[in-house]
């Protein structure tokens, strides 16, 4: 298929990387011309977040937080490719590039979130979770790597066949592989949410025998809430991407840029920026310092407190306040 410029002998072959302005009536691989303003905005936002995370990572020496910077970098590559496509809508390289990068970028964010909950479990002790922190990381980080590899492989296979009728079989196979990777990620996140809910119930409601009463609970609640917020946005985005791919490459869902902007880009920006505002390195340090400054709460003391407490709501009301002297005496004897 070729696209000819008006009043020009130059010809644009579909799939070529030769830059050519949009020709009215000749469709692009996207089904539209990507918005330069939207792509530029996302590049700027992810760039600011990446720079912030890099500085915070070095300042607080939390090297595992590099996954947030890496995720931002992959997002930047994807949206930068769409800037390229906005200027060269028929070029195939940026089209293929943005498909794969925007699909896999959130796996870096989920990796950081998995590590964060494992750190929470390490602070609050083994009785705050069904799994140990080490086992937690092995299971979910392995799932994240599998999801990343599967989505990248499927994305590469599917995008390489886009716009080429002779590669429809390869494109279909790649799409199914990519969808499988996203669904696998959704299942992993769902299990993670269930375990995270169990952790929250044990710590905030059941008051597990740990340093729960000694930790800086307002900071714990703030960081845990940031984690929940980010997971929710990633979950919404993953559902959208699954539906989009299942509908096919020429569907109205796939060819609707507003959906991509609203349910992918606009979801991922706050999902990562929230950790600039509530940085794990800074807040975990406060929690750990407070938790390590006093002895562990005994099992026997907590059993007595459970008998005295009327409800989980009564306990939650105590999270941000200091206990009276009588409670302090019974808690730390």
Coordinates of C-alpha atoms in Angstrom, one line a residue:
X1 CA 0.0 0.0 0.0
X2 CA 1.3 3.4 -0.8
X3 CA 0.4 7.0 0.2
X4 CA 1.0 9.7 -2.4
X5 CA 1.5 13.4 -1.5
X6 CA -0.8 15.8 -3.2
X7 CA 0.8 17.4 -6.2
X8 CA 4.0 15.5 -5.6
X9 CA 5.7 12.5 -7.3
X10 CA 7.0 11.3 -3.9
X11 CA 5.5 8.0 -2.7
X12 CA 5.2 6.7 0.9
X13 CA 5.2 3.0 1.2
X14 CA 3.2 1.7 4.2
X15 CA 5.6 0.4 6.8
X16 CA 8.5 2.5 5.7
X17 CA 10.4 4.6 8.2
X18 CA 10.7 7.5 5.7
X19 CA 9.1 10.4 7.4
X20 CA 6.0 11.6 5.5
X21 CA 3.2 13.9 6.6
X22 CA -0.2 12.6 7.1
X23 CA -2.2 12.1 3.8
X24 CA -5.9 12.6 4.1
X25 CA -7.7 9.4 3.4
X26 CA -4.7 7.1 3.9
X27 CA -4.9 5.3 7.2
X28 CA -2.0 4.9 9.6
X29 CA -1.2 1.8 11.7
X30 CA -2.8 3.6 14.6
X31 CA -6.0 4.5 12.8
X32 CA -5.3 8.1 13.7
X33 CA -2.4 10.5 14.1
X34 CA -1.0 10.4 17.6
X35 CA -1.4 13.6 19.6
X36 CA 1.8 15.5 19.9
X37 CA 0.6 17.5 22.9
X38 CA -0.5 14.4 24.9
X39 CA 2.7 12.5 24.1
X40 CA 4.9 15.5 25.0
X41 CA 3.0 16.0 28.3
X42 CA 3.6 12.3 29.3
X43 CA 7.3 12.5 28.4
X44 CA 7.6 15.5 30.6
X45 CA 5.7 14.0 33.5
X46 CA 7.5 10.7 33.5
X47 CA 10.8 12.5 33.0
X48 CA 10.2 14.6 36.1
X49 CA 9.2 11.5 38.1
X50 CA 12.3 9.5 36.8
X51 CA 14.6 12.4 37.8
X52 CA 13.0 12.7 41.2
X53 CA 13.2 8.9 41.8
X54 CA 16.9 8.9 40.8
X55 CA 17.7 11.6 43.2
X56 CA 15.6 10.1 46.1
X57 CA 17.1 6.7 45.5
X58 CA 20.7 8.0 45.9
X59 CA 19.8 10.3 48.7
X60 CA 18.0 7.7 50.8
X61 CA 20.3 4.8 49.5
X62 CA 17.3 2.7 48.5
X63 CA 18.7 1.0 45.4
X64 CA 15.7 -1.2 44.9
X65 CA 13.7 1.9 44.2
X66 CA 15.6 2.0 40.8
X67 CA 12.7 0.0 39.4
X68 CA 10.5 3.1 39.5
X69 CA 13.1 5.1 37.5
X70 CA 13.4 2.2 35.0
X71 CA 9.6 2.0 34.6
X72 CA 9.6 5.8 34.0
X73 CA 12.3 5.4 31.4
X74 CA 10.4 2.7 29.5
X75 CA 7.3 4.9 29.6
X76 CA 9.3 7.8 28.2
X77 CA 10.6 5.7 25.4
X78 CA 7.0 4.7 24.5
X79 CA 5.6 8.2 24.6
X80 CA 8.6 9.6 22.8
X81 CA 7.9 7.1 20.0
X82 CA 4.4 8.5 19.8
X83 CA 5.9 12.0 19.4
X84 CA 7.9 10.6 16.5
X85 CA 4.7 9.1 15.1
X86 CA 2.9 12.4 15.5
X87 CA 5.4 13.9 13.1
X88 CA 5.9 10.8 10.9
X89 CA 2.6 8.9 11.2
X90 CA 3.4 6.2 8.6
X91 CA 6.8 5.2 10.1
X92 CA 6.7 1.7 11.5
X93 CA 9.6 1.8 13.9
X94 CA 8.0 4.2 16.4
X95 CA 4.7 2.4 16.1
X96 CA 6.3 -0.9 17.0
X97 CA 8.4 0.7 19.7
X98 CA 5.4 2.3 21.5
X99 CA 3.4 -0.9 21.5
X100 CA 6.0 -3.0 23.4
X101 CA 7.3 -0.3 25.7
X102 CA 3.9 1.0 26.9
X103 CA 2.8 -2.6 27.5
X104 CA 5.7 -3.7 29.7
X105 CA 6.4 -0.5 31.6
X106 CA 4.0 -1.1 34.5
X107 CA 5.8 -4.4 35.4
X108 CA 8.7 -2.3 36.8
X109 CA 6.2 -0.4 39.0
X110 CA 4.6 -3.6 40.3
X111 CA 8.1 -4.9 41.1
X112 CA 8.7 -2.0 43.4
X113 CA 5.3 -2.4 45.1
X114 CA 6.1 -6.1 45.7
X115 CA 9.4 -5.2 47.4
X116 CA 7.6 -2.5 49.4
X117 CA 5.1 -4.9 51.0
X118 CA 7.9 -7.4 51.7
X119 CA 9.7 -4.6 53.6
X120 CA 6.5 -3.9 55.6
X121 CA 6.3 -7.6 56.5
X122 CA 10.0 -7.6 57.6
X123 CA 9.3 -4.6 59.9
X124 CA 6.1 -6.0 61.4
X125 CA 7.4 -9.5 61.8
X126 CA 6.4 -12.9 60.4
X127 CA 3.0 -13.0 62.1
X128 CA 1.9 -10.0 59.9
X129 CA 1.8 -12.2 56.8
X130 CA 1.1 -15.7 55.6
X131 CA 4.4 -15.6 53.6
X132 CA 7.9 -14.6 54.8
X133 CA 9.4 -11.5 53.1
X134 CA 12.0 -13.7 51.2
X135 CA 9.4 -16.1 49.9
X136 CA 7.1 -13.1 49.0
X137 CA 9.9 -11.6 46.9
X138 CA 10.7 -14.9 45.2
X139 CA 7.1 -15.6 44.2
X140 CA 6.0 -12.1 43.1
X141 CA 9.3 -10.9 41.5
X142 CA 9.5 -14.2 39.5
X143 CA 5.9 -13.6 38.4
X144 CA 6.8 -10.1 37.4
X145 CA 9.8 -11.2 35.3
X146 CA 7.7 -13.9 33.6
X147 CA 5.0 -11.3 32.8
X148 CA 7.6 -8.9 31.5
X149 CA 9.3 -11.5 29.2
X150 CA 5.9 -12.8 27.9
X151 CA 4.5 -9.4 27.2
X152 CA 7.7 -8.2 25.5
X153 CA 7.9 -11.3 23.3
X154 CA 4.2 -11.1 22.4
X155 CA 4.3 -7.4 21.8
X156 CA 7.3 -7.7 19.5
X157 CA 5.7 -10.5 17.5
X158 CA 2.3 -8.8 17.3
X159 CA 3.6 -5.4 16.4
X160 CA 6.0 -6.7 13.7
X161 CA 3.0 -8.1 11.8
X162 CA 0.9 -4.9 12.1
X163 CA -0.1 -3.5 8.7
X164 CA 1.3 -6.6 6.9
X165 CA -1.5 -8.9 5.6
X166 CA 1.0 -11.7 5.1
X167 CA 1.9 -11.7 8.8
X168 CA -1.6 -11.9 10.1
X169 CA -0.9 -15.3 11.7
X170 CA 2.2 -14.0 13.5
X171 CA 0.3 -10.9 14.6
X172 CA -2.5 -13.0 16.0
X173 CA -0.2 -15.4 17.8
X174 CA 1.8 -12.4 19.3
X175 CA -1.4 -10.7 20.4
X176 CA -2.6 -13.9 22.2
X177 CA 0.8 -14.2 23.9
X178 CA 0.8 -10.6 25.0
X179 CA -2.8 -10.9 26.3
X180 CA -1.7 -14.0 28.2
X181 CA 1.2 -12.0 29.8
X182 CA -1.2 -9.2 30.9
X183 CA -3.7 -11.7 32.3
X184 CA -0.9 -13.5 34.1
X185 CA 0.1 -10.1 35.6
X186 CA -3.5 -9.4 36.6
X187 CA -3.7 -12.7 38.4
X188 CA -0.5 -12.0 40.2
X189 CA -1.7 -8.6 41.2
X190 CA -5.0 -10.1 42.4
X191 CA -3.2 -12.6 44.6
X192 CA -1.0 -9.7 45.8
X193 CA -4.0 -7.6 46.7
X194 CA -5.5 -10.6 48.7
X195 CA -2.2 -11.0 50.6
X196 CA -2.0 -7.2 51.1
X197 CA -5.5 -7.2 52.6
X198 CA -4.6 -10.0 54.9
X199 CA -1.5 -8.0 56.0
X200 CA -3.7 -4.9 56.7
X201 CA -6.2 -7.0 58.7
X202 CA -3.4 -8.5 60.8
X203 CA -1.7 -5.2 61.5
X204 CA -4.5 -2.7 61.7
X205 CA -7.3 -4.8 63.1
X206 CA -5.8 -7.8 64.8
X207 CA -2.7 -6.1 66.2
X208 CA -0.2 -8.9 65.5
X209 CA 2.5 -9.6 68.1
X210 CA 5.1 -7.4 66.6
X211 CA 6.3 -3.8 66.7
X212 CA 2.9 -2.6 65.5
X213 CA 2.3 -0.5 68.6
X214 CA 5.7 1.1 68.4
X215 CA 6.0 1.8 64.7
X216 CA 5.2 5.3 63.4
X217 CA 1.6 4.4 62.5
X218 CA 0.6 7.6 60.7
X219 CA 3.6 7.1 58.4
X220 CA 2.7 3.4 58.0
X221 CA -0.8 4.3 57.0
X222 CA 0.4 7.0 54.5
X223 CA 2.8 4.7 52.8
X224 CA 0.5 1.7 52.7
X225 CA -2.3 3.9 51.3
X226 CA 0.1 5.1 48.6
X227 CA 0.8 1.5 47.7
X228 CA -2.9 0.7 47.5
X229 CA -3.6 3.7 45.3
X230 CA -0.8 2.7 42.9
X231 CA -2.0 -0.9 42.7
X232 CA -5.5 0.2 42.0
X233 CA -4.4 2.4 39.0
X234 CA -2.2 -0.4 37.6
X235 CA -5.1 -2.8 37.9
X236 CA -7.5 -0.5 36.1
X237 CA -4.9 0.0 33.3
X238 CA -4.2 -3.7 33.0
X239 CA -8.0 -4.5 32.6
X240 CA -8.2 -1.8 29.9
X241 CA -5.2 -3.2 28.0
X242 CA -6.6 -6.7 28.2
X243 CA -10.0 -5.6 26.8
X244 CA -8.2 -3.5 24.1
X245 CA -6.1 -6.3 22.8
X246 CA -8.9 -8.9 22.9
X247 CA -11.0 -6.6 20.7
X248 CA -8.3 -6.7 18.0
X249 CA -5.9 -4.3 16.3
X250 CA -8.5 -2.7 14.1
X251 CA -11.2 -2.4 16.8
X252 CA -12.6 1.0 17.8
X253 CA -11.1 0.4 21.3
X254 CA -7.6 0.0 19.9
X255 CA -8.0 3.0 17.6
X256 CA -9.4 5.3 20.2
X257 CA -6.5 7.5 21.5
X258 CA -8.6 9.1 24.2
X259 CA -9.0 5.7 25.9
X260 CA -5.2 5.1 25.7
X261 CA -4.5 8.5 27.2
X262 CA -7.1 8.2 29.9
X263 CA -6.7 4.6 30.9
X264 CA -3.0 4.1 30.3
X265 CA -1.0 7.3 30.5
X266 CA -3.2 9.1 33.0
X267 CA -3.3 6.0 35.2
X268 CA 0.5 5.4 35.2
X269 CA 1.6 8.9 35.9
X270 CA 0.0 9.1 39.4
X271 CA 0.8 5.5 40.0
X272 CA 4.5 6.3 40.0
X273 CA 4.5 9.9 41.1
X274 CA 2.7 8.9 44.3
X275 CA 6.0 7.3 45.4
X276 CA 7.8 10.6 44.8
X277 CA 5.5 12.2 47.2
X278 CA 5.5 9.3 49.7
X279 CA 9.0 7.9 49.0
X280 CA 9.5 4.4 50.5
X281 CA 13.2 5.2 51.3
X282 CA 12.3 8.2 53.5
X283 CA 9.2 6.8 55.1
X284 CA 10.5 3.3 55.7
X285 CA 13.5 4.8 57.5
X286 CA 11.2 6.6 59.9
X287 CA 9.1 3.5 60.5
X288 CA 12.2 1.3 61.1
X289 CA 13.8 3.8 63.4
X290 CA 10.7 4.0 65.5
X291 CA 10.1 0.3 65.5
X292 CA 13.7 -0.5 66.5
X293 CA 13.7 2.0 69.3
X294 CA 11.5 -0.1 71.6
X295 CA 11.0 -3.8 72.4
X296 CA 8.7 -6.2 70.7
X297 CA 5.1 -6.4 71.9
X298 CA 4.4 -9.8 73.5
X299 CA 1.8 -12.3 72.4
X300 CA 0.4 -12.5 75.9
X301 CA -0.1 -8.7 76.1
X302 CA -1.9 -8.6 72.8
X303 CA -4.2 -11.5 73.8
X304 CA -5.3 -9.5 76.8
X305 CA -5.7 -6.3 74.7
X306 CA -7.9 -8.3 72.2
X307 CA -10.2 -9.3 75.1
X308 CA -10.5 -5.7 76.2
X309 CA -11.0 -4.2 72.7
X310 CA -14.6 -4.0 71.6
X311 CA -14.1 -3.9 67.8
X312 CA -11.6 -3.3 65.1
X313 CA -12.9 0.2 64.8
X314 CA -11.9 0.9 68.3
X315 CA -8.4 -0.3 67.6
X316 CA -8.1 1.8 64.4
X317 CA -9.0 4.9 66.5
X318 CA -5.8 4.4 68.4
X319 CA -3.5 4.3 65.4
X320 CA -2.5 7.9 65.3
X321 CA -2.5 8.6 69.1
X322 CA -0.3 7.9 72.1
X323 CA -1.5 5.3 74.5
X324 CA -2.1 6.4 78.1
X325 CA 0.4 5.5 80.7
X326 CA -1.5 2.4 81.9
X327 CA -1.6 0.9 78.5
X328 CA 2.1 1.7 78.0
X329 CA 2.9 -0.1 81.2
X330 CA 1.0 -3.2 80.3
X331 CA 2.3 -3.2 76.7
X332 CA 6.0 -3.0 77.3
X333 CA 6.5 -4.8 80.7

